[in-house]
Tab-separated table of C-alpha atoms in Angstrom:
chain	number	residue	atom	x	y	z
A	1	UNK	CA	-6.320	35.072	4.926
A	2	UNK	CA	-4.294	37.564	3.338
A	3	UNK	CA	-5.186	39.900	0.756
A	4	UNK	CA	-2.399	38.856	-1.407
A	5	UNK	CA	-2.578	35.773	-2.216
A	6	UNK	CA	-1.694	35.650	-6.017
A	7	UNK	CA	-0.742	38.903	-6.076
A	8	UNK	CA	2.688	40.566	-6.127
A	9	UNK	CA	3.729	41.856	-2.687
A	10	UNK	CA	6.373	44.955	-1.993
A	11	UNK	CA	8.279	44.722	1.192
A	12	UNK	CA	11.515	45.459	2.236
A	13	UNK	CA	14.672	43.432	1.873
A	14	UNK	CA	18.108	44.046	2.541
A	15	UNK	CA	20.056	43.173	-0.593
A	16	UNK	CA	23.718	42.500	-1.198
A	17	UNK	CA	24.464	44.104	-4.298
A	18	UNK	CA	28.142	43.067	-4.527
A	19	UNK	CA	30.462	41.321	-2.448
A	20	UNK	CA	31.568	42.453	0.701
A	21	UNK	CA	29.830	45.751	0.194
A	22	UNK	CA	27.437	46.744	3.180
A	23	UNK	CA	23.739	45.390	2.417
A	24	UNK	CA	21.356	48.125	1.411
A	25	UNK	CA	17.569	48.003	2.174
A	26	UNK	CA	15.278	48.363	-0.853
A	27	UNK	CA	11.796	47.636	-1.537
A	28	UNK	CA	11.199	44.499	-3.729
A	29	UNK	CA	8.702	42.612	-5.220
A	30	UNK	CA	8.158	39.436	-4.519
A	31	UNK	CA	6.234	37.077	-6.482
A	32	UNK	CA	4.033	34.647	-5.498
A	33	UNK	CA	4.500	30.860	-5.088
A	34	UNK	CA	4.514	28.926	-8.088
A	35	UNK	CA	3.977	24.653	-8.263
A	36	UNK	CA	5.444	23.529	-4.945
A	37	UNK	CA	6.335	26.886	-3.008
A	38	UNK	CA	4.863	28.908	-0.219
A	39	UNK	CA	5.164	32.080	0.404
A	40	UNK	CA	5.920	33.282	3.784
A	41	UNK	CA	6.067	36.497	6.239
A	42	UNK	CA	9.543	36.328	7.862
A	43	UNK	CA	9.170	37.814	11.302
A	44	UNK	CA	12.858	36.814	12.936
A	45	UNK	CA	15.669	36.308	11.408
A	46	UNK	CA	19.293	35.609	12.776
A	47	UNK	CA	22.863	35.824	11.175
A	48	UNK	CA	24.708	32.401	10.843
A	49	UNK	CA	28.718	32.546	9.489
A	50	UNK	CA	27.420	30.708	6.359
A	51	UNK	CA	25.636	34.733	5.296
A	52	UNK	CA	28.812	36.171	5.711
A	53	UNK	CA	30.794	33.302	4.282
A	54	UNK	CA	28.864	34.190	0.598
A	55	UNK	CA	28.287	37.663	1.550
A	56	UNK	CA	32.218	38.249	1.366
A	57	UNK	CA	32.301	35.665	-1.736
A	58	UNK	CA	36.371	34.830	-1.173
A	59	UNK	CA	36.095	31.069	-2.059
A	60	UNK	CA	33.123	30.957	-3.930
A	61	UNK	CA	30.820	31.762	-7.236
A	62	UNK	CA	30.039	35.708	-6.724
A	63	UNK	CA	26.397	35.107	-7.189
A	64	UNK	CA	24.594	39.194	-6.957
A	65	UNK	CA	22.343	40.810	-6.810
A	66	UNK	CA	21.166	38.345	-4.319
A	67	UNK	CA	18.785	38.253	-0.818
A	68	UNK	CA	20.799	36.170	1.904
A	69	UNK	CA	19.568	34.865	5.161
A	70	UNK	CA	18.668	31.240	6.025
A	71	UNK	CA	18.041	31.156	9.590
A	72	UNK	CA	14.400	32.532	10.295
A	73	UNK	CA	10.810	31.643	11.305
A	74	UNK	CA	7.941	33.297	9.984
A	75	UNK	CA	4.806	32.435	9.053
A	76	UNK	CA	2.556	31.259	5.797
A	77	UNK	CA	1.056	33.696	3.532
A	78	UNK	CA	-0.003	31.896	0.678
A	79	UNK	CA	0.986	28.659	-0.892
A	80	UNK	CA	1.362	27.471	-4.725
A	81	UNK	CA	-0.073	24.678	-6.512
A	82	UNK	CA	0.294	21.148	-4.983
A	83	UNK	CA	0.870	22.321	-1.511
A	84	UNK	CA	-1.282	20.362	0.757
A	85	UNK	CA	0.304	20.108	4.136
A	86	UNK	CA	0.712	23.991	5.018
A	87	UNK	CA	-1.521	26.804	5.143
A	88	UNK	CA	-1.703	29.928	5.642
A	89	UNK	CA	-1.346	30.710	8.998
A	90	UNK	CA	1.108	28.276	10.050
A	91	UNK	CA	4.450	28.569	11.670
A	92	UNK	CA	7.127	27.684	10.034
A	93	UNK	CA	10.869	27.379	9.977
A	94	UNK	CA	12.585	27.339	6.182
A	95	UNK	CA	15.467	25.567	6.235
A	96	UNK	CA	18.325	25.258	3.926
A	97	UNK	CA	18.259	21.827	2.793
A	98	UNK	CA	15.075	20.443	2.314
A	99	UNK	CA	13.036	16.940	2.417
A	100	UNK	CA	11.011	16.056	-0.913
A	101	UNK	CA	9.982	12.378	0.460
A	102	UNK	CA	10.302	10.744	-2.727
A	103	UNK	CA	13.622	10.459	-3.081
A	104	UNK	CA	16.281	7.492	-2.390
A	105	UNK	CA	17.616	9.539	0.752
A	106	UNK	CA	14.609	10.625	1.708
A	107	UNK	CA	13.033	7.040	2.028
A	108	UNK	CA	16.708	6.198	3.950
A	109	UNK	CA	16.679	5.958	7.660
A	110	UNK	CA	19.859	6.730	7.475
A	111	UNK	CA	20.307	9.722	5.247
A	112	UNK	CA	19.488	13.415	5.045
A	113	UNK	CA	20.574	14.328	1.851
A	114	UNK	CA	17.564	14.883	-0.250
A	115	UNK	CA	18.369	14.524	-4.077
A	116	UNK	CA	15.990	17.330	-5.203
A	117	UNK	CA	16.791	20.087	-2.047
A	118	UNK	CA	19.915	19.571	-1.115
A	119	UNK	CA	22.245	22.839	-0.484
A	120	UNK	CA	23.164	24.448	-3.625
A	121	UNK	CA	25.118	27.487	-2.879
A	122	UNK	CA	25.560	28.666	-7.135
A	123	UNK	CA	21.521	28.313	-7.549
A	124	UNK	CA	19.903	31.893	-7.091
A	125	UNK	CA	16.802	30.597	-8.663
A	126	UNK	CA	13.583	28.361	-7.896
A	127	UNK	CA	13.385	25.058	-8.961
A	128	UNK	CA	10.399	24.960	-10.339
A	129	UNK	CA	11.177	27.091	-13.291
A	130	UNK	CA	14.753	28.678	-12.823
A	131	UNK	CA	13.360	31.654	-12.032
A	132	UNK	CA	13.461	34.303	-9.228
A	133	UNK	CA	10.718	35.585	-7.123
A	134	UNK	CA	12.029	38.555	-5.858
A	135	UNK	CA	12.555	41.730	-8.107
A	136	UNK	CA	13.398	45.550	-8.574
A	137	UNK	CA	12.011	47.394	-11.193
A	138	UNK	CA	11.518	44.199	-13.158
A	139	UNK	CA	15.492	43.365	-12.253
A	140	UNK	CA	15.614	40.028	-10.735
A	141	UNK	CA	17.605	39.585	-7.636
A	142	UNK	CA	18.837	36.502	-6.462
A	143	UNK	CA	17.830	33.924	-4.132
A	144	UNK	CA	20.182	32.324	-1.647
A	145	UNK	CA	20.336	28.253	-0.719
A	146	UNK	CA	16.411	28.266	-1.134
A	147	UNK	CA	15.623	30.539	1.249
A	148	UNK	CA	16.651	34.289	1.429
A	149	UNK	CA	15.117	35.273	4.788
A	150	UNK	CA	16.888	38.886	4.625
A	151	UNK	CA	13.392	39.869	3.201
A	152	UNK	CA	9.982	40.279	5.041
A	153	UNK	CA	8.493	38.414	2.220
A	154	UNK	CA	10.514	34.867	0.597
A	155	UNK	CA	9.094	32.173	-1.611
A	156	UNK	CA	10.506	28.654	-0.522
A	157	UNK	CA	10.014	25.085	-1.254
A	158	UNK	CA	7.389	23.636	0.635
A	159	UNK	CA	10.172	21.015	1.427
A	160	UNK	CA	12.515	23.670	2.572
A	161	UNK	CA	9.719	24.197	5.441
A	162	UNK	CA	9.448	22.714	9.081
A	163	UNK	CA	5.761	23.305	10.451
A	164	UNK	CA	6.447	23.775	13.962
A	165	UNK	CA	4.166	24.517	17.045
A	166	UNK	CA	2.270	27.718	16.920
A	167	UNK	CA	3.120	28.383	20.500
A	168	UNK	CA	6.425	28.177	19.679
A	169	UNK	CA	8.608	31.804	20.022
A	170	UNK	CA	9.795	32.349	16.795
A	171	UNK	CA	12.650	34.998	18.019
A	172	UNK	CA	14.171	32.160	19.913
A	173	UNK	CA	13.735	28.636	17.823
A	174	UNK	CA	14.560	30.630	14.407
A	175	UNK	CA	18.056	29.804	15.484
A	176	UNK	CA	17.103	25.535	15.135
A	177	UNK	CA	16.891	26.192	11.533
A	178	UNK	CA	20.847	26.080	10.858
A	179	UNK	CA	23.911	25.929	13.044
A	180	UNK	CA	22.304	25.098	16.383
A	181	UNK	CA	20.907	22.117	15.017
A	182	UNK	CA	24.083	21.117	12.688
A	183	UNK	CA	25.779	20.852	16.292
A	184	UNK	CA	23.707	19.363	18.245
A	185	UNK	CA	22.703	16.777	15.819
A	186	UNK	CA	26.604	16.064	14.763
A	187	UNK	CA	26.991	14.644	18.661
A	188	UNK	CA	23.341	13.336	19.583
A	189	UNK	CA	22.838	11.903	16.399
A	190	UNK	CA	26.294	10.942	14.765
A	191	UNK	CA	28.706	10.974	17.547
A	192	UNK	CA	26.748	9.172	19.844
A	193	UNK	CA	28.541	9.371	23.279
A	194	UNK	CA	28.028	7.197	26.147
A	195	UNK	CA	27.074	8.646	29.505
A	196	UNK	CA	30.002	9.359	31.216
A	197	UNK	CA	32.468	9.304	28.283
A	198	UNK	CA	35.288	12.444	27.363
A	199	UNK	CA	34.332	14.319	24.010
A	200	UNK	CA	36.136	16.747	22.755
A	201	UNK	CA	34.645	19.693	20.368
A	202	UNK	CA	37.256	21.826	17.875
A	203	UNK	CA	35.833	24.918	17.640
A	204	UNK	CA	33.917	27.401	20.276
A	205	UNK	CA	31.528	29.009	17.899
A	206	UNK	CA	27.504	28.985	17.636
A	207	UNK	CA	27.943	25.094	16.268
A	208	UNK	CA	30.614	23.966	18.326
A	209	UNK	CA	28.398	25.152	21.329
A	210	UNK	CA	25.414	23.478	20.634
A	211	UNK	CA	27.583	20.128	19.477
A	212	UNK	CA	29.104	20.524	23.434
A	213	UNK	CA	25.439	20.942	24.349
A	214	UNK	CA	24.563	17.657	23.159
A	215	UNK	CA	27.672	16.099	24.546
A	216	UNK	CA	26.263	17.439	28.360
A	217	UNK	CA	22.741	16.340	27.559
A	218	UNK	CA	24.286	13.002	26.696
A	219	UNK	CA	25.556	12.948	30.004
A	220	UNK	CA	29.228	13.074	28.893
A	221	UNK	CA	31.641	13.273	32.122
A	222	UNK	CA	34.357	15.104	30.268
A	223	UNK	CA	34.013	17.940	27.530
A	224	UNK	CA	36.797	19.353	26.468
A	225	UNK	CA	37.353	22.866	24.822
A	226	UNK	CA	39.489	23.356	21.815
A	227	UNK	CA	39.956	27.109	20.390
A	228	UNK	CA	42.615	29.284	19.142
A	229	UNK	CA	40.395	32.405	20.876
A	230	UNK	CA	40.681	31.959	24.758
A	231	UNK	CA	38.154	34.304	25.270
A	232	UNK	CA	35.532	32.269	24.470
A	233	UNK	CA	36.418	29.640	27.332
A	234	UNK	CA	34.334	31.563	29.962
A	235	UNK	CA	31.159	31.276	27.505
A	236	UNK	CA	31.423	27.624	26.882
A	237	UNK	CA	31.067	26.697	30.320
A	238	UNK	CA	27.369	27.534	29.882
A	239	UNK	CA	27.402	24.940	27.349
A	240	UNK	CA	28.943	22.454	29.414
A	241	UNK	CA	32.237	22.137	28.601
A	242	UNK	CA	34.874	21.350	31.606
A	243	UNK	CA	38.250	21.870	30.100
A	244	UNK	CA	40.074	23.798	27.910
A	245	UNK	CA	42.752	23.495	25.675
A	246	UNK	CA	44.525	26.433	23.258
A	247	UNK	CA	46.733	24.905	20.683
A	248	UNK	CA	48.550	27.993	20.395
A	249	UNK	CA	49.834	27.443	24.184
A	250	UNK	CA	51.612	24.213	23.045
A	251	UNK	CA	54.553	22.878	21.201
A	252	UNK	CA	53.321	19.610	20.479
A	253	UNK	CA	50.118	18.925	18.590
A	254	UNK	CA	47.199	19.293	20.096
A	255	UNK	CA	46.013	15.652	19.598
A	256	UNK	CA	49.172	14.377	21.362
A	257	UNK	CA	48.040	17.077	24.437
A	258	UNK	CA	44.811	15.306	24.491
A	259	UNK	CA	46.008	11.892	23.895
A	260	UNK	CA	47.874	12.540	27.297
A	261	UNK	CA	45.188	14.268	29.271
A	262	UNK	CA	43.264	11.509	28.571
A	263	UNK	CA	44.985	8.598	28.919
A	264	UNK	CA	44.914	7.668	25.142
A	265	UNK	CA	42.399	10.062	23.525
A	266	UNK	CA	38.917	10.628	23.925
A	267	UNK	CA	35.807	8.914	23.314
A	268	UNK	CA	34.072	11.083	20.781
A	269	UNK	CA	35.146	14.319	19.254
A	270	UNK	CA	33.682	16.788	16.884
A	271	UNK	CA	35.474	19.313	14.537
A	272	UNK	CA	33.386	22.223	14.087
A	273	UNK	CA	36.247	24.587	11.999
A	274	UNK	CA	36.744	23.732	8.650
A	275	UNK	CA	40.241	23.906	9.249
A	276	UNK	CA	42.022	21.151	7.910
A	277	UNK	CA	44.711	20.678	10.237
A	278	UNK	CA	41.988	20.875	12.696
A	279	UNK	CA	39.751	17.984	10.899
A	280	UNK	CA	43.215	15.904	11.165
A	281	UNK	CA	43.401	16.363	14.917
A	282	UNK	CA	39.950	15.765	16.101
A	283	UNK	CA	40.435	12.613	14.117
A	284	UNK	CA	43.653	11.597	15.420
A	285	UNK	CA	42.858	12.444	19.193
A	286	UNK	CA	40.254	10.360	19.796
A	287	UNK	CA	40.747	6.314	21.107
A	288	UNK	CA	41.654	3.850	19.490
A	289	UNK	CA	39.368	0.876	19.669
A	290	UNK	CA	36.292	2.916	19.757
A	291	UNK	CA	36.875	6.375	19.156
A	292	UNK	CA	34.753	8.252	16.908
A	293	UNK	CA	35.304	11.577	15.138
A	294	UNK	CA	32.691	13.762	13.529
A	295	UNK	CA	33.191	16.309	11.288
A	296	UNK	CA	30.695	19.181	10.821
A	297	UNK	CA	33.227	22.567	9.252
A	298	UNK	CA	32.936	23.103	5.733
A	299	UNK	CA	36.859	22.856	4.891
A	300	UNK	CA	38.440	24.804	1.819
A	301	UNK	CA	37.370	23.317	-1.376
A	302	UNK	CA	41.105	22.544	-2.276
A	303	UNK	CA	41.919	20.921	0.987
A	304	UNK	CA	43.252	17.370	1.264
A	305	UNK	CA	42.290	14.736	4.344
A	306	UNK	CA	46.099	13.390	5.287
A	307	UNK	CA	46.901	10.792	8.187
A	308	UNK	CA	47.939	7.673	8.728
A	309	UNK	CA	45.566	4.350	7.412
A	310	UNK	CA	46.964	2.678	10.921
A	311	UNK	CA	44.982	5.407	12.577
A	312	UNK	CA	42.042	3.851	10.951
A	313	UNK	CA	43.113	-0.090	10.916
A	314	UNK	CA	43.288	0.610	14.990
A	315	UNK	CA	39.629	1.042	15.224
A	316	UNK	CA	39.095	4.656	14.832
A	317	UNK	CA	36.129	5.814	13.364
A	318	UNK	CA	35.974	9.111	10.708
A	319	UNK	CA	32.489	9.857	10.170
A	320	UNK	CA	30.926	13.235	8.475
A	321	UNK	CA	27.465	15.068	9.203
A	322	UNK	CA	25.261	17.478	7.461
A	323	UNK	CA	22.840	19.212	9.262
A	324	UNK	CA	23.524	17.229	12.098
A	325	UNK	CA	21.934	14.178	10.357
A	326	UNK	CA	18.351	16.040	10.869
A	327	UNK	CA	15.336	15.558	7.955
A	328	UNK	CA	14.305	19.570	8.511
A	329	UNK	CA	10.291	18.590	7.909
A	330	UNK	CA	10.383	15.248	10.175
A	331	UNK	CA	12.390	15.714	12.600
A	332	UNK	CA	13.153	19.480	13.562
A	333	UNK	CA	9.672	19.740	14.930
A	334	UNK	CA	10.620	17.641	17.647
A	335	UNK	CA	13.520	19.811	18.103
A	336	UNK	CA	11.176	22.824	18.985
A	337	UNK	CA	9.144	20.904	21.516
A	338	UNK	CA	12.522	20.282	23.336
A	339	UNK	CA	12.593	23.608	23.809
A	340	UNK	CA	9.212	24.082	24.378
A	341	UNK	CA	9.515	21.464	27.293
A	342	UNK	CA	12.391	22.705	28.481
A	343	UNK	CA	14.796	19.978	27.197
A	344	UNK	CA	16.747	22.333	25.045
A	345	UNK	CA	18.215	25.815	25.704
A	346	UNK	CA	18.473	28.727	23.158
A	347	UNK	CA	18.328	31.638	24.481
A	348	UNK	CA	21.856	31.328	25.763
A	349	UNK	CA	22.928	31.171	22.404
A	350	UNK	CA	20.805	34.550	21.182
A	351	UNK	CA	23.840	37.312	22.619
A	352	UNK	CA	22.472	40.387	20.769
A	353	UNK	CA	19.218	41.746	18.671
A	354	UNK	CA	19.029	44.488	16.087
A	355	UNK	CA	15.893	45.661	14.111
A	356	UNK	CA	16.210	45.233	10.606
A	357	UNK	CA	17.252	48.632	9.695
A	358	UNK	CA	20.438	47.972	11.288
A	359	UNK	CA	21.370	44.575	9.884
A	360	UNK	CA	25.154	45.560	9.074
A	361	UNK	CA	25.982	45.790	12.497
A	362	UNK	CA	24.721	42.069	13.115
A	363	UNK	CA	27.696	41.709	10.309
A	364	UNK	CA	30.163	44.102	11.885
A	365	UNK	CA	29.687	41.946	15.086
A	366	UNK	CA	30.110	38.628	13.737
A	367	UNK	CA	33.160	39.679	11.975
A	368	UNK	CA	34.509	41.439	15.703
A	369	UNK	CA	33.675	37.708	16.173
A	370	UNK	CA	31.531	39.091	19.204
A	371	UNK	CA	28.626	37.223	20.596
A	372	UNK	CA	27.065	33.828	18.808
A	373	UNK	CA	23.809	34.572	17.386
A	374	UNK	CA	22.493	38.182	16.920
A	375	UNK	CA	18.580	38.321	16.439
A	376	UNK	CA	17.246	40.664	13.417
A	377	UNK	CA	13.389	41.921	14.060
A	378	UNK	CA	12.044	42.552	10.527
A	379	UNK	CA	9.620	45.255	10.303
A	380	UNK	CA	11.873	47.113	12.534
């Protein structure tokens, strides 16, 4: 049990004062959990575009001081008022979304999207009482989507936690609590494809991997490639992916090249860019009469969805995913013990670690766009 509990702890964070501007460790305090939130000891934490995304604050509400991070495991310290199912002790992984149970889309077999936890980038606050836990000199500092893992300390919402096996290596399945997951989930949960069916994935990145790792462990025959960067074709073969195809090295668009490689388009596809034009072709190359297209990339909040309603009337299907259609508390547990029984790689998608005192360069290599998921050792 930890001495703690109710009390105020001081730990380090690393804190984005302003956007863009390297992060800068600092001690903090961080409060403990109030009606509903646990506090917990983040031991591994790993960098996910979405950090840098709001770190660098181009498209977005410039929301600082504020304590990013969202992909981490760690482990309870205390918990608040009304917590029942977690301890102290336990392993968990907080999530960015979250799962109240009570609401409409929680009660949905089909839905993820809890009413009371869903994403809110803008919020920098609990919900409990629109107020931070984390603090400097009495100044408080932001939270980030719920979670704020770039601190060995972070109060969460208990439904913003997965309790996961104990056993579990929490340097390896922190990476289940964000993008892996979103991929794999868009194509074993959404897309759906048939053994032995073509699927392809837009975008080679830490999400598009993992959504071409669920194609393979769906037994799809064909998975092909699309990227702009052809130097991440050589990686992706790891992931299972058997062809490639670089827009930039035709004329034509690429749905048209895949249309033909393919005899009419492919069975399944999944954009993982955010690029428009890129949503538009993953929709637009797949069959028609049964083709289904996921999307998964955040696009530009001004962007517009254009094509053709005959694309749709012939039996194409346009779906979208968050998360990868995973409830974080109910179902990424089962996640873990995929790995844990050797279902489920990760460790092919962990390329670099850095101890915490050197989490810029986990920035400076994600924008190098080097590696997929760099590993940050708190207390380090």
């Amino acid at each position: 049990m930890s001495t703690n509990v109710g009390q105020v702890i001081r730990c380090k964070a690393a804190v984005a004062w302003e956007a863009g501007k390297p992060l800068v460790i600092e001690e903090v305090e961080v409060a403990p959990p109030e009606k509903m939130e646990v506090r917990i000891k983040i031991l591994f934490t790993s960098l996910c575009h979405t950090d840098v995304y709001f770190w660098e604050a181009k498209g977005q509400n410039p929301v600082f001081p504020r304590i990013l991070g969202h992909e981490a495991g760690g482990i309870v310290e205390s918990v608040g008022e009304g917590v029942t199912e977690l301890q102290p002790g336990d392993h968990v992984l907080p999530v960015f979304t979250g799962e109240c149970r009570d609401c409409a889309h929680c009660k949905s077999e089909e839905s993820n999207m809890c009413d009371l936890l869903r994403i809110n980038t803008d919020r920098g606050v609990m919900i409990h009482d629109q107020k931070s836990r984390f603090s400097i000199n009495g100044k408080p500092i932001f939270h980030f989507v719920g979670t704020s893992t770039f601190s060995e300390y972070t109060v969460v919402h208990v439904g913003c936690l997965a309790k996961i096996n104990p056993l579990a290596p929490l340097d390896k399945v922190c990476v289940l609590s964000c993008g892996i997951s979103t991929g794999l989930g868009a194509t074993l949960n959404v897309a759906k494809p048939k053994k032995g069916s073509s699927v392809a994935i837009f975008g080679l990145g830490a999400v598009g991997l993992a959504a071409a790792e669920g194609a393979r462990i769906a037994g799809a025959s064909r998975i092909i490639g699309v990227d702009l960067n052809a130097n991440r074709f050589e990686l992706a073969k790891k992931f299972g992916v058997t062809e490639f195809v670089n827009p930039k090295d035709y004329t034509k668009p690429v749905q048209e090249v895949i249309a033909e490689m393919t005899n009419g388009g492919v069975d399944r596809s999944v954009e993982c860019t955010g690029h428009i034009d890129a949503m538009i072709s993953a929709f637009e190359c797949v069959h028609d009469g049964w083709g289904v297209a996921v999307l998964v990339g955040v696009p530009h909040k001004d962007a517009v969805f254009k094509t053709n309603p005959v694309n749709l009337l012939n039996e194409r299907t346009l779906k979208g995913t968050f998360f990868g259609n995973y409830k974080p508390r109910s179902d990424l547990p089962s996640l873990v013990e995929m790995y844990m029984n050797k279902e489920l790689e990760v460790e092919k998608f962990i390329t670099h670690q850095v101890p915490f005192s050197e989490i810029n360069k986990a920035f400076d290599l994600m924008l190098k766009g080097e590696g997929l998921r760099c590993i940050i050792r708190m207390g380090a």
